[in-house]
Amino acid sequence: MSLVLVILGRQGSGKGTQCARLVDHFGCPHVSTGDMLRAAREDGSELGRKAGEIMDAGGLVPDDVMIGIVRDRLAKPDVLRNGVLLDGFPRTPGQAEELEKMLAAQGQAIDVAINLDVPVDAVMERMLARGREDDTPEAIAKRLALYEEQTAPLVDWFSERDLLQVVDGLGTEDIVWQRVLSAIEADS
Ligand code: AMP
């Protein structure tokens, strides 16, 4: 089965864990635009340098840049053969529109967007428990508010197209995984 999956979830939602399971289960590549930008930054490329500044400021890299990066990646044979798990892309309705077009051009379409939902106070608790130095309550609250602001229009975009599945992210990894699988089966 070749699926095109999109996963959404705020920081601390357990998205990383569920992504690893999805990739393992469906044998599809994991395309994380955050990871791609961080890799570009490590390489010290011009793109990486510019993206790094934007990431540090909590902003979004411009749509045209992101769309170019993702278009190149999605045209690769592994995606054509095995589908893809998209993580961090699309981030805006504009990116979502372009994603639909680039997938259609290669005979694919978004099957389902999973929104891994964990209430803000639970995420706050999880992140504070990690005890990282940049995880002050104020910094966490700011990042979460920014995520909400940036993601809300995208959630609406998927919802309007009947592509959105909200998955309750509270519970053990195994329980959440069963919910994720059921959501995909329900919608694909
Ligand atoms: P993430 O690891 O998905 O949280 O991404 C880290 C940062 O990379 C984000 O805060 C953005 O600055 C940037 N970024 C990642 N994906 C995108 C995207 N699809 N569009 C714009 N900016 C992005």
PDB file of C-alpha atoms and ligand atoms in Angstrom:
ATOM      1  CA  MET A   1       0.000   0.000   0.000  1.00  0.00           C
ATOM      2  CA  SER A   2       1.391   3.379  -0.966  1.00  0.00           C
ATOM      3  CA  LEU A   3       0.026   6.220   1.148  1.00  0.00           C
ATOM      4  CA  VAL A   4       0.593   9.944   1.283  1.00  0.00           C
ATOM      5  CA  LEU A   5       0.271  10.899   4.938  1.00  0.00           C
ATOM      6  CA  VAL A   6       0.578  14.290   6.577  1.00  0.00           C
ATOM      7  CA  ILE A   7       1.137  14.542  10.318  1.00  0.00           C
ATOM      8  CA  LEU A   8       0.477  17.612  12.436  1.00  0.00           C
ATOM      9  CA  GLY A   9       1.120  18.009  16.129  1.00  0.00           C
ATOM     10  CA  ARG A  10       2.482  20.587  18.485  1.00  0.00           C
ATOM     11  CA  GLN A  11       5.866  20.177  20.140  1.00  0.00           C
ATOM     12  CA  GLY A  12       5.661  17.562  22.851  1.00  0.00           C
ATOM     13  CA  SER A  13       2.689  15.806  21.218  1.00  0.00           C
ATOM     14  CA  GLY A  14       4.637  12.585  20.695  1.00  0.00           C
ATOM     15  CA  LYS A  15       4.702  13.191  16.941  1.00  0.00           C
ATOM     16  CA  GLY A  16       8.307  11.992  16.598  1.00  0.00           C
ATOM     17  CA  THR A  17       7.523   8.620  18.160  1.00  0.00           C
ATOM     18  CA  GLN A  18       4.445   8.070  16.010  1.00  0.00           C
ATOM     19  CA  CYS A  19       6.368   9.117  12.877  1.00  0.00           C
ATOM     20  CA  ALA A  20       8.969   6.423  13.569  1.00  0.00           C
ATOM     21  CA  ARG A  21       6.222   3.823  13.894  1.00  0.00           C
ATOM     22  CA  LEU A  22       4.460   4.970  10.728  1.00  0.00           C
ATOM     23  CA  VAL A  23       7.639   4.769   8.688  1.00  0.00           C
ATOM     24  CA  ASP A  24       8.351   1.330  10.067  1.00  0.00           C
ATOM     25  CA  HIS A  25       4.813   0.092   9.462  1.00  0.00           C
ATOM     26  CA  PHE A  26       4.182   1.499   5.986  1.00  0.00           C
ATOM     27  CA  GLY A  27       7.771   1.397   4.718  1.00  0.00           C
ATOM     28  CA  CYS A  28       7.492   4.936   3.399  1.00  0.00           C
ATOM     29  CA  PRO A  29      10.118   7.663   3.572  1.00  0.00           C
ATOM     30  CA  HIS A  30       9.811  10.275   6.322  1.00  0.00           C
ATOM     31  CA  VAL A  31      10.097  13.744   4.852  1.00  0.00           C
ATOM     32  CA  SER A  32      10.565  16.266   7.653  1.00  0.00           C
ATOM     33  CA  THR A  33      11.135  19.781   6.380  1.00  0.00           C
ATOM     34  CA  GLY A  34      12.444  20.839   9.806  1.00  0.00           C
ATOM     35  CA  ASP A  35      15.094  18.092   9.572  1.00  0.00           C
ATOM     36  CA  MET A  36      15.929  19.103   5.991  1.00  0.00           C
ATOM     37  CA  LEU A  37      16.396  22.741   7.004  1.00  0.00           C
ATOM     38  CA  ARG A  38      18.505  21.783  10.023  1.00  0.00           C
ATOM     39  CA  ALA A  39      20.680  19.611   7.761  1.00  0.00           C
ATOM     40  CA  ALA A  40      21.085  22.520   5.329  1.00  0.00           C
ATOM     41  CA  ARG A  41      22.108  24.665   8.275  1.00  0.00           C
ATOM     42  CA  GLU A  42      24.731  22.124   9.356  1.00  0.00           C
ATOM     43  CA  ASP A  43      26.102  22.072   5.800  1.00  0.00           C
ATOM     44  CA  GLY A  44      26.564  25.828   6.034  1.00  0.00           C
ATOM     45  CA  SER A  45      24.811  26.393   2.704  1.00  0.00           C
ATOM     46  CA  GLU A  46      23.360  29.788   1.811  1.00  0.00           C
ATOM     47  CA  LEU A  47      19.863  28.343   2.133  1.00  0.00           C
ATOM     48  CA  GLY A  48      20.764  26.856   5.498  1.00  0.00           C
ATOM     49  CA  ARG A  49      22.100  30.147   6.787  1.00  0.00           C
ATOM     50  CA  LYS A  50      19.006  32.094   5.770  1.00  0.00           C
ATOM     51  CA  ALA A  51      16.644  29.383   7.026  1.00  0.00           C
ATOM     52  CA  GLY A  52      18.530  29.248  10.324  1.00  0.00           C
ATOM     53  CA  GLU A  53      17.905  32.922  10.984  1.00  0.00           C
ATOM     54  CA  ILE A  54      14.198  32.494  10.280  1.00  0.00           C
ATOM     55  CA  MET A  55      13.966  29.376  12.449  1.00  0.00           C
ATOM     56  CA  ASP A  56      15.672  31.117  15.363  1.00  0.00           C
ATOM     57  CA  ALA A  57      13.197  33.972  15.111  1.00  0.00           C
ATOM     58  CA  GLY A  58      10.266  31.530  15.169  1.00  0.00           C
ATOM     59  CA  GLY A  59       9.189  32.521  11.659  1.00  0.00           C
ATOM     60  CA  LEU A  60       8.341  30.471   8.615  1.00  0.00           C
ATOM     61  CA  VAL A  61      10.663  29.998   5.652  1.00  0.00           C
ATOM     62  CA  PRO A  62       8.964  31.530   2.553  1.00  0.00           C
ATOM     63  CA  ASP A  63       6.526  29.266   0.714  1.00  0.00           C
ATOM     64  CA  ASP A  64       8.376  29.363  -2.617  1.00  0.00           C
ATOM     65  CA  VAL A  65      11.607  28.159  -0.988  1.00  0.00           C
ATOM     66  CA  MET A  66       9.856  25.349   0.872  1.00  0.00           C
ATOM     67  CA  ILE A  67       7.834  24.286  -2.146  1.00  0.00           C
ATOM     68  CA  GLY A  68      11.003  24.033  -4.257  1.00  0.00           C
ATOM     69  CA  ILE A  69      12.728  21.857  -1.643  1.00  0.00           C
ATOM     70  CA  VAL A  70       9.742  19.541  -1.219  1.00  0.00           C
ATOM     71  CA  ARG A  71       9.035  19.280  -4.941  1.00  0.00           C
ATOM     72  CA  ASP A  72      12.568  17.945  -5.532  1.00  0.00           C
ATOM     73  CA  ARG A  73      12.255  15.465  -2.694  1.00  0.00           C
ATOM     74  CA  LEU A  74       8.823  14.128  -3.667  1.00  0.00           C
ATOM     75  CA  ALA A  75       9.916  13.446  -7.232  1.00  0.00           C
ATOM     76  CA  LYS A  76      12.383  10.810  -5.988  1.00  0.00           C
ATOM     77  CA  PRO A  77      11.675   7.145  -6.786  1.00  0.00           C
ATOM     78  CA  ASP A  78      11.179   6.071  -3.148  1.00  0.00           C
ATOM     79  CA  VAL A  79       8.224   8.445  -2.785  1.00  0.00           C
ATOM     80  CA  LEU A  80       6.748   7.411  -6.135  1.00  0.00           C
ATOM     81  CA  ARG A  81       7.029   3.781  -5.135  1.00  0.00           C
ATOM     82  CA  ASN A  82       6.224   3.804  -1.413  1.00  0.00           C
ATOM     83  CA  GLY A  83       4.315   7.010  -0.719  1.00  0.00           C
ATOM     84  CA  VAL A  84       5.490   9.402   1.974  1.00  0.00           C
ATOM     85  CA  LEU A  85       5.014  10.634   5.507  1.00  0.00           C
ATOM     86  CA  LEU A  86       5.129  14.421   5.430  1.00  0.00           C
ATOM     87  CA  ASP A  87       6.098  16.042   8.720  1.00  0.00           C
ATOM     88  CA  GLY A  88       6.274  19.834   9.006  1.00  0.00           C
ATOM     89  CA  PHE A  89       4.971  20.355   5.465  1.00  0.00           C
ATOM     90  CA  PRO A  90       2.595  21.782   4.461  1.00  0.00           C
ATOM     91  CA  ARG A  91       2.689  24.577   7.034  1.00  0.00           C
ATOM     92  CA  THR A  92       0.416  27.056   5.240  1.00  0.00           C
ATOM     93  CA  PRO A  93      -2.645  26.728   2.974  1.00  0.00           C
ATOM     94  CA  GLY A  94      -0.460  27.999   0.101  1.00  0.00           C
ATOM     95  CA  GLN A  95       1.962  25.097   0.623  1.00  0.00           C
ATOM     96  CA  ALA A  96      -0.983  22.697   0.826  1.00  0.00           C
ATOM     97  CA  GLU A  97      -2.347  23.904  -2.531  1.00  0.00           C
ATOM     98  CA  GLU A  98       1.038  23.402  -4.163  1.00  0.00           C
ATOM     99  CA  LEU A  99       1.442  20.009  -2.534  1.00  0.00           C
ATOM    100  CA  GLU A 100      -1.859  18.874  -4.068  1.00  0.00           C
ATOM    101  CA  LYS A 101      -0.678  20.020  -7.484  1.00  0.00           C
ATOM    102  CA  MET A 102       2.744  18.397  -7.301  1.00  0.00           C
ATOM    103  CA  LEU A 103       1.263  15.119  -6.098  1.00  0.00           C
ATOM    104  CA  ALA A 104      -1.414  15.163  -8.811  1.00  0.00           C
ATOM    105  CA  ALA A 105       1.274  15.709 -11.432  1.00  0.00           C
ATOM    106  CA  GLN A 106       2.881  12.433 -10.396  1.00  0.00           C
ATOM    107  CA  GLY A 107      -0.361  10.476  -9.963  1.00  0.00           C
ATOM    108  CA  GLN A 108      -0.600  10.757  -6.164  1.00  0.00           C
ATOM    109  CA  ALA A 109      -2.857  12.547  -3.669  1.00  0.00           C
ATOM    110  CA  ILE A 110      -2.987  13.255   0.068  1.00  0.00           C
ATOM    111  CA  ASP A 111      -4.732  10.314   1.737  1.00  0.00           C
ATOM    112  CA  VAL A 112      -5.077  11.687   5.235  1.00  0.00           C
ATOM    113  CA  ALA A 113      -3.770  14.394   7.550  1.00  0.00           C
ATOM    114  CA  ILE A 114      -3.455  13.259  11.150  1.00  0.00           C
ATOM    115  CA  ASN A 115      -3.615  15.906  13.818  1.00  0.00           C
ATOM    116  CA  LEU A 116      -2.049  14.425  16.933  1.00  0.00           C
ATOM    117  CA  ASP A 117      -3.918  16.302  19.597  1.00  0.00           C
ATOM    118  CA  VAL A 118      -2.513  16.803  23.071  1.00  0.00           C
ATOM    119  CA  PRO A 119      -3.938  19.604  25.222  1.00  0.00           C
ATOM    120  CA  VAL A 120      -1.628  22.540  25.836  1.00  0.00           C
ATOM    121  CA  ASP A 121      -1.370  21.971  29.587  1.00  0.00           C
ATOM    122  CA  ALA A 122      -0.322  18.334  29.063  1.00  0.00           C
ATOM    123  CA  VAL A 123       2.317  19.366  26.531  1.00  0.00           C
ATOM    124  CA  MET A 124       3.542  22.032  28.917  1.00  0.00           C
ATOM    125  CA  GLU A 125       3.900  19.434  31.657  1.00  0.00           C
ATOM    126  CA  ARG A 126       5.776  17.008  29.357  1.00  0.00           C
ATOM    127  CA  MET A 127       8.169  19.697  28.174  1.00  0.00           C
ATOM    128  CA  LEU A 128       8.881  21.013  31.664  1.00  0.00           C
ATOM    129  CA  ALA A 129       9.562  17.426  32.771  1.00  0.00           C
ATOM    130  CA  ARG A 130      12.383  17.195  30.168  1.00  0.00           C
ATOM    131  CA  GLY A 131      14.139  19.893  32.140  1.00  0.00           C
ATOM    132  CA  ARG A 132      15.884  21.498  29.190  1.00  0.00           C
ATOM    133  CA  GLU A 133      17.347  24.895  29.794  1.00  0.00           C
ATOM    134  CA  ASP A 134      15.413  26.646  26.999  1.00  0.00           C
ATOM    135  CA  ASP A 135      12.170  25.093  28.250  1.00  0.00           C
ATOM    136  CA  THR A 136      11.002  27.801  30.633  1.00  0.00           C
ATOM    137  CA  PRO A 137       7.203  28.054  30.960  1.00  0.00           C
ATOM    138  CA  GLU A 138       7.334  31.407  29.132  1.00  0.00           C
ATOM    139  CA  ALA A 139       9.395  30.073  26.208  1.00  0.00           C
ATOM    140  CA  ILE A 140       7.195  26.990  25.885  1.00  0.00           C
ATOM    141  CA  ALA A 141       4.018  29.069  25.978  1.00  0.00           C
ATOM    142  CA  LYS A 142       5.402  31.343  23.268  1.00  0.00           C
ATOM    143  CA  ARG A 143       6.345  28.438  20.987  1.00  0.00           C
ATOM    144  CA  LEU A 144       2.959  26.801  21.491  1.00  0.00           C
ATOM    145  CA  ALA A 145       1.065  30.016  20.771  1.00  0.00           C
ATOM    146  CA  LEU A 146       3.088  30.493  17.606  1.00  0.00           C
ATOM    147  CA  TYR A 147       2.366  26.937  16.508  1.00  0.00           C
ATOM    148  CA  GLU A 148      -1.339  27.472  17.073  1.00  0.00           C
ATOM    149  CA  GLU A 149      -1.341  30.695  15.106  1.00  0.00           C
ATOM    150  CA  GLN A 150       0.586  29.183  12.193  1.00  0.00           C
ATOM    151  CA  THR A 151      -1.242  25.861  12.080  1.00  0.00           C
ATOM    152  CA  ALA A 152      -4.896  26.808  12.592  1.00  0.00           C
ATOM    153  CA  PRO A 153      -5.504  27.831   8.938  1.00  0.00           C
ATOM    154  CA  LEU A 154      -3.947  24.577   7.782  1.00  0.00           C
ATOM    155  CA  VAL A 155      -6.134  22.479  10.061  1.00  0.00           C
ATOM    156  CA  ASP A 156      -9.141  24.237   8.517  1.00  0.00           C
ATOM    157  CA  TRP A 157      -7.793  23.580   5.016  1.00  0.00           C
ATOM    158  CA  PHE A 158      -7.593  19.824   5.599  1.00  0.00           C
ATOM    159  CA  SER A 159     -10.878  19.757   7.452  1.00  0.00           C
ATOM    160  CA  GLU A 160     -12.746  21.504   4.620  1.00  0.00           C
ATOM    161  CA  ARG A 161     -11.496  18.804   2.249  1.00  0.00           C
ATOM    162  CA  ASP A 162     -12.450  15.960   4.586  1.00  0.00           C
ATOM    163  CA  LEU A 163      -8.822  14.945   4.899  1.00  0.00           C
ATOM    164  CA  LEU A 164      -8.398  15.651   8.608  1.00  0.00           C
ATOM    165  CA  GLN A 165      -8.363  12.995  11.307  1.00  0.00           C
ATOM    166  CA  VAL A 166      -7.924  14.257  14.857  1.00  0.00           C
ATOM    167  CA  VAL A 167      -6.195  11.643  16.996  1.00  0.00           C
ATOM    168  CA  ASP A 168      -6.218  11.874  20.782  1.00  0.00           C
ATOM    169  CA  GLY A 169      -2.522  11.935  21.690  1.00  0.00           C
ATOM    170  CA  LEU A 170      -3.012  11.337  25.418  1.00  0.00           C
ATOM    171  CA  GLY A 171      -2.139   7.842  26.597  1.00  0.00           C
ATOM    172  CA  THR A 172       0.650   5.326  26.172  1.00  0.00           C
ATOM    173  CA  GLU A 173       2.593   5.144  22.904  1.00  0.00           C
ATOM    174  CA  ASP A 174       0.884   1.851  22.075  1.00  0.00           C
ATOM    175  CA  ILE A 175      -2.612   3.180  22.645  1.00  0.00           C
ATOM    176  CA  VAL A 176      -1.931   6.300  20.596  1.00  0.00           C
ATOM    177  CA  TRP A 177      -0.434   4.128  17.828  1.00  0.00           C
ATOM    178  CA  GLN A 178      -3.616   2.050  17.626  1.00  0.00           C
ATOM    179  CA  ARG A 179      -5.619   5.257  17.306  1.00  0.00           C
ATOM    180  CA  VAL A 180      -3.306   6.510  14.553  1.00  0.00           C
ATOM    181  CA  LEU A 181      -3.715   3.267  12.597  1.00  0.00           C
ATOM    182  CA  SER A 182      -7.497   3.326  12.988  1.00  0.00           C
ATOM    183  CA  ALA A 183      -7.606   6.925  11.774  1.00  0.00           C
ATOM    184  CA  ILE A 184      -5.630   6.014   8.649  1.00  0.00           C
ATOM    185  CA  GLU A 185      -7.782   2.987   7.958  1.00  0.00           C
ATOM    186  CA  ALA A 186     -10.905   5.101   8.373  1.00  0.00           C
ATOM    187  CA  ASP A 187      -9.791   7.642   5.811  1.00  0.00           C
ATOM    188  CA  SER A 188      -7.697   5.913   3.178  1.00  0.00           C
TER     189      SER A 188
HETATM  190  P1  AMP B   1       9.940  21.804  12.740  1.00  0.00           P
HETATM  191  O1  AMP B   1      11.075  20.894  13.063  1.00  0.00           O
HETATM  192  O2  AMP B   1       8.931  21.178  11.807  1.00  0.00           O
HETATM  193  O3  AMP B   1       9.277  22.373  13.963  1.00  0.00           O
HETATM  194  O4  AMP B   1      10.548  23.035  11.941  1.00  0.00           O
HETATM  195  C1  AMP B   1      11.489  23.890  12.524  1.00  0.00           C
HETATM  196  C2  AMP B   1      11.450  25.242  11.851  1.00  0.00           C
HETATM  197  O5  AMP B   1      11.776  25.101  10.450  1.00  0.00           O
HETATM  198  C3  AMP B   1      10.097  25.931  11.843  1.00  0.00           C
HETATM  199  O6  AMP B   1       9.880  26.638  13.022  1.00  0.00           O
HETATM  200  C4  AMP B   1      10.211  26.847  10.634  1.00  0.00           C
HETATM  201  O7  AMP B   1      10.991  27.980  10.917  1.00  0.00           O
HETATM  202  C5  AMP B   1      10.997  25.998   9.663  1.00  0.00           C
HETATM  203  N1  AMP B   1      10.105  25.180   8.801  1.00  0.00           N
HETATM  204  C6  AMP B   1       9.991  23.813   8.796  1.00  0.00           C
HETATM  205  N2  AMP B   1       9.091  23.419   7.894  1.00  0.00           N
HETATM  206  C7  AMP B   1       8.598  24.538   7.320  1.00  0.00           C
HETATM  207  C8  AMP B   1       7.617  24.801   6.315  1.00  0.00           C
HETATM  208  N3  AMP B   1       6.930  23.800   5.728  1.00  0.00           N
HETATM  209  N4  AMP B   1       7.376  26.086   5.971  1.00  0.00           N
HETATM  210  C9  AMP B   1       8.045  27.101   6.553  1.00  0.00           C
HETATM  211  N5  AMP B   1       8.970  26.924   7.504  1.00  0.00           N
HETATM  212  C10 AMP B   1       9.259  25.662   7.885  1.00  0.00           C
END
